[in-house]
């Protein structure tokens, strides 16, 4: 039907059987007939179900209009409240993602009900998402989650991805595209290529069993530098068997995904240009100011030990060491089981189960030395009794201080000359390796008390075994790794132990019970729910924690006892001056006796953290008649500290306040209005969230550590709106917009002077950094003969860079208690008259507008009534807008802690053009 080409009329209208909008089978089945409204036109583009919460989504029709293979996170960027910055044109390089200003570590993303967030830091990896041709819909809960959701962190909302049901009829789909980046002043030809195939078996031997299997391969050049090519391979399959005619079924689905990509387009967020500071990925570089500056060259091709470039983007960089040379490979797979069984009239049992496996890493190069380390000595020394090997520090933490002597000490011949020389070194790679085995179950029982009242009870399990290591690997002569996974054959030290920069094992376990009631009282629908999650984090740290930021020293296992004796650990609580025979230091921050003080290194250990909370929610939906309805929702949210935050706490002794990071929690309220007729569908929602114990986390790409700060209470509120209008059958107009405001209640502590005076970053009354104040956009689509033409645009408003809402600056002298010691920042006695701050970037990242174009020529209609065969042109960033995208290394563009923090940001993706040929029957 031609109306299927039109955007903006809700798919919730009269959808195909089995359409699902919630995360799990149980939630989808429980909502059931709530989302059916007879006044709506059947379409599968924009989805706005009649549920008593703010939910929006996209269907298969709109998905098919985007560039084939694109990540779903880019596609839902057309929805209000959502902001996504893609790192490249294909989606295979990742990106940054927020909903209502909450970064992706606070958003639950699921595929057929199974959690896709990382079990440790809750990040969403948008480059690993399922091929869009295999999807039915993607739905977004703004600010709330479903009661049975298997998530440790969903205070910002949820994204529910649903796989398509295999067709009842035999079918084949083949798709291929080729294209190029077409950015202004780009000196190189950068290609994009993808192939995809899918086979539907149809009903197998009239058994009702049907299945599909698909495979894809994507390759694309780096859009910015002269190095690297993205590669992605994915296989999907699903077997589906309906049971009877009442919606019961069993299903098994699976996915395997391999990504081979490098970090790209990540530049320091500073624009202080000079003859020596040019655009590039290293700390000595800066961000682009013009279209031409987006494109830079690194030291490639090259030979290790050969000459380094005297000028250019990466002047002086040794072969293989630039940020762009860092690989970020991943192998991920899952198996998903879904089912629904009617046990008796009105009694339905649903169960989803899953297994997931992850092998992935990311990181750069390091220098490995042949010598050993000696306590109290920063030099590399000959290996003798009492010396150490490993990735370690050799000078002590003398009292809340940073230890020195850090290096990779191997104690072995590395360059193959047969001689162990302490200062001889090689360049190797040492990424952060992650291996995860994860099991999940969501089982629920729903009962219809009568035709207007329904209840359900659900149990949810999420069990993840998360192994995080940091093996080192050798490089080839051209700077390329011998194996992108050093864990396969890591470098060993003189004792036979693997050289590791980290070594820890985490068990992330969720047991949750939840209950929900739905009742209809004439025109009023009431939903009452409660979930009680029991989170357990069983963490084993096999290295020494040497600093409050979580830095570790990983010594050879045979030397652990000797290393502990060389750097004994002592914790002084507030007011404590003596522990045993050890006296509290009287220098630095330890001189302030009202503060905690740590001396030495915290030894390897195991700790268990438990977080439990009862989380209620309420939803009301009132039908005003004439296509109008109003709704109200309240939800209590919880975000448990991630493993990085918890491992940082190992620096402090058990029982100390800092040793028990507190969870974030939210109270979220939505009040909305919907209007639906045969031609118009509109939704307007006002929302308010009180965010308690808001933790700001920023990843530092150079030190491979995360910095955490508690912003205390933050108030967030805003408006989300969308309207779709179809004046005639072959024209559709859709617009959406959002306004977001936040207010941090308190100043953040920057440090403490030796006399006990506490200094602060000026965050009170400021907005959270990283969140756009306004976003709005739209899409227009029309059918003209054999052509379908669509154009869509989105404006992303200005974003404060940091939580102080101040310009980014550098300090020309040593900072004092976290601040540059100018008269405006510190007490008079601490002022350095030579101190000065130099601005290197403004307070805000400017807003930007990106326009995309898609044109489809329906080839199949020339050969009959085949509407599945066509040629499609996609142009991304049509006008080649130059802009700054997301913050590199973060799960969303979260604001930096202060004006002194220089982050790495990703350059906005240049214009790209692809032509796709799709053949299907």
PDB file of N, CA and C in Angstrom, residues 310-344:
ATOM      1  N   UNK A 310      58.666  15.700  10.837  1.00  0.00           N
ATOM      2  CA  UNK A 310      59.069  16.936  11.538  1.00  0.00           C
ATOM      3  C   UNK A 310      57.935  17.935  11.675  1.00  0.00           C
ATOM      4  N   UNK A 311      56.900  17.804  10.851  1.00  0.00           N
ATOM      5  CA  UNK A 311      55.791  18.747  10.917  1.00  0.00           C
ATOM      6  C   UNK A 311      54.520  18.031  10.531  1.00  0.00           C
ATOM      7  N   UNK A 312      53.399  18.750  10.673  1.00  0.00           N
ATOM      8  CA  UNK A 312      52.118  18.159  10.317  1.00  0.00           C
ATOM      9  C   UNK A 312      51.305  17.805  11.540  1.00  0.00           C
ATOM     10  N   UNK A 313      50.206  17.071  11.318  1.00  0.00           N
ATOM     11  CA  UNK A 313      49.239  16.813  12.379  1.00  0.00           C
ATOM     12  C   UNK A 313      49.823  16.047  13.549  1.00  0.00           C
ATOM     13  N   UNK A 314      50.758  15.122  13.258  1.00  0.00           N
ATOM     14  CA  UNK A 314      51.303  14.306  14.347  1.00  0.00           C
ATOM     15  C   UNK A 314      52.822  14.425  14.368  1.00  0.00           C
ATOM     16  N   UNK A 315      53.304  15.621  14.328  1.00  0.00           N
ATOM     17  CA  UNK A 315      54.742  15.879  14.303  1.00  0.00           C
ATOM     18  C   UNK A 315      55.437  15.190  15.467  1.00  0.00           C
ATOM     19  N   UNK A 316      56.496  14.441  15.140  1.00  0.00           N
ATOM     20  CA  UNK A 316      57.285  13.787  16.170  1.00  0.00           C
ATOM     21  C   UNK A 316      56.716  12.501  16.694  1.00  0.00           C
ATOM     22  N   UNK A 317      55.560  12.063  16.202  1.00  0.00           N
ATOM     23  CA  UNK A 317      54.939  10.842  16.703  1.00  0.00           C
ATOM     24  C   UNK A 317      55.683   9.619  16.190  1.00  0.00           C
ATOM     25  N   UNK A 318      56.023   8.721  17.102  1.00  0.00           N
ATOM     26  CA  UNK A 318      56.692   7.486  16.710  1.00  0.00           C
ATOM     27  C   UNK A 318      55.712   6.585  15.974  1.00  0.00           C
ATOM     28  N   UNK A 319      56.219   5.727  15.138  1.00  0.00           N
ATOM     29  CA  UNK A 319      55.393   4.865  14.289  1.00  0.00           C
ATOM     30  C   UNK A 319      54.448   4.011  15.124  1.00  0.00           C
ATOM     31  N   UNK A 320      53.166   4.111  14.816  1.00  0.00           N
ATOM     32  CA  UNK A 320      52.152   3.287  15.466  1.00  0.00           C
ATOM     33  C   UNK A 320      51.591   3.823  16.753  1.00  0.00           C
ATOM     34  N   UNK A 321      52.031   5.028  17.181  1.00  0.00           N
ATOM     35  CA  UNK A 321      51.647   5.507  18.511  1.00  0.00           C
ATOM     36  C   UNK A 321      50.497   6.505  18.515  1.00  0.00           C
ATOM     37  N   UNK A 322      50.081   7.012  17.347  1.00  0.00           N
ATOM     38  CA  UNK A 322      49.010   8.012  17.342  1.00  0.00           C
ATOM     39  C   UNK A 322      47.697   7.430  17.824  1.00  0.00           C
ATOM     40  N   UNK A 323      46.834   8.327  18.264  1.00  0.00           N
ATOM     41  CA  UNK A 323      45.525   7.911  18.778  1.00  0.00           C
ATOM     42  C   UNK A 323      44.741   7.153  17.712  1.00  0.00           C
ATOM     43  N   UNK A 324      44.845   7.557  16.456  1.00  0.00           N
ATOM     44  CA  UNK A 324      44.109   6.902  15.383  1.00  0.00           C
ATOM     45  C   UNK A 324      44.574   5.472  15.150  1.00  0.00           C
ATOM     46  N   UNK A 325      45.749   5.098  15.642  1.00  0.00           N
ATOM     47  CA  UNK A 325      46.256   3.731  15.457  1.00  0.00           C
ATOM     48  C   UNK A 325      45.695   2.774  16.495  1.00  0.00           C
ATOM     49  N   UNK A 326      44.935   3.284  17.431  1.00  0.00           N
ATOM     50  CA  UNK A 326      44.373   2.417  18.470  1.00  0.00           C
ATOM     51  C   UNK A 326      43.213   1.605  17.915  1.00  0.00           C
ATOM     52  N   UNK A 327      43.302   0.311  18.038  1.00  0.00           N
ATOM     53  CA  UNK A 327      42.228  -0.563  17.599  1.00  0.00           C
ATOM     54  C   UNK A 327      41.157  -0.679  18.676  1.00  0.00           C
ATOM     55  N   UNK A 328      39.951  -0.949  18.236  1.00  0.00           N
ATOM     56  CA  UNK A 328      38.815  -1.155  19.137  1.00  0.00           C
ATOM     57  C   UNK A 328      37.995  -2.346  18.624  1.00  0.00           C
ATOM     58  N   UNK A 329      38.616  -3.558  18.610  1.00  0.00           N
ATOM     59  CA  UNK A 329      37.941  -4.727  18.054  1.00  0.00           C
ATOM     60  C   UNK A 329      36.928  -5.326  19.031  1.00  0.00           C
ATOM     61  N   UNK A 330      35.919  -5.978  18.494  1.00  0.00           N
ATOM     62  CA  UNK A 330      34.949  -6.655  19.349  1.00  0.00           C
ATOM     63  C   UNK A 330      34.359  -7.862  18.621  1.00  0.00           C
ATOM     64  N   UNK A 331      34.199  -8.950  19.358  1.00  0.00           N
ATOM     65  CA  UNK A 331      33.440 -10.121  18.938  1.00  0.00           C
ATOM     66  C   UNK A 331      32.305 -10.294  19.932  1.00  0.00           C
ATOM     67  N   UNK A 332      31.071 -10.180  19.489  1.00  0.00           N
ATOM     68  CA  UNK A 332      29.936 -10.293  20.394  1.00  0.00           C
ATOM     69  C   UNK A 332      28.910 -11.258  19.809  1.00  0.00           C
ATOM     70  N   UNK A 333      28.267 -12.004  20.680  1.00  0.00           N
ATOM     71  CA  UNK A 333      27.237 -12.930  20.234  1.00  0.00           C
ATOM     72  C   UNK A 333      26.188 -13.131  21.300  1.00  0.00           C
ATOM     73  N   UNK A 334      24.994 -13.510  20.866  1.00  0.00           N
ATOM     74  CA  UNK A 334      23.933 -13.812  21.831  1.00  0.00           C
ATOM     75  C   UNK A 334      22.984 -14.844  21.271  1.00  0.00           C
ATOM     76  N   UNK A 335      22.319 -15.537  22.185  1.00  0.00           N
ATOM     77  CA  UNK A 335      21.224 -16.452  21.865  1.00  0.00           C
ATOM     78  C   UNK A 335      20.038 -16.014  22.704  1.00  0.00           C
ATOM     79  N   UNK A 336      18.865 -15.850  22.067  1.00  0.00           N
ATOM     80  CA  UNK A 336      17.682 -15.316  22.747  1.00  0.00           C
ATOM     81  C   UNK A 336      16.501 -16.276  22.576  1.00  0.00           C
ATOM     82  N   UNK A 337      15.871 -16.573  23.692  1.00  0.00           N
ATOM     83  CA  UNK A 337      14.674 -17.412  23.682  1.00  0.00           C
ATOM     84  C   UNK A 337      13.497 -16.581  24.175  1.00  0.00           C
ATOM     85  N   UNK A 338      12.393 -16.640  23.449  1.00  0.00           N
ATOM     86  CA  UNK A 338      11.186 -15.939  23.864  1.00  0.00           C
ATOM     87  C   UNK A 338       9.977 -16.858  23.750  1.00  0.00           C
ATOM     88  N   UNK A 339       9.002 -16.638  24.621  1.00  0.00           N
ATOM     89  CA  UNK A 339       7.833 -17.525  24.586  1.00  0.00           C
ATOM     90  C   UNK A 339       6.640 -16.910  25.300  1.00  0.00           C
ATOM     91  N   UNK A 340       5.464 -17.404  24.924  1.00  0.00           N
ATOM     92  CA  UNK A 340       4.206 -17.039  25.565  1.00  0.00           C
ATOM     93  C   UNK A 340       3.314 -18.270  25.582  1.00  0.00           C
ATOM     94  N   UNK A 341       2.740 -18.593  26.766  1.00  0.00           N
ATOM     95  CA  UNK A 341       1.885 -19.761  26.912  1.00  0.00           C
ATOM     96  C   UNK A 341       0.620 -19.376  27.672  1.00  0.00           C
ATOM     97  N   UNK A 342      -0.537 -19.713  27.118  1.00  0.00           N
ATOM     98  CA  UNK A 342      -1.795 -19.543  27.833  1.00  0.00           C
ATOM     99  C   UNK A 342      -2.047 -20.794  28.652  1.00  0.00           C
ATOM    100  N   UNK A 343      -1.989 -20.667  29.977  1.00  0.00           N
ATOM    101  CA  UNK A 343      -2.139 -21.812  30.864  1.00  0.00           C
ATOM    102  C   UNK A 343      -3.598 -22.128  31.147  1.00  0.00           C
ATOM    103  N   UNK A 344      -4.410 -21.102  31.165  1.00  0.00           N
ATOM    104  CA  UNK A 344      -5.852 -21.244  31.390  1.00  0.00           C
ATOM    105  C   UNK A 344      -6.490 -19.954  30.895  1.00  0.00           C
TER     106      UNK A 344
END
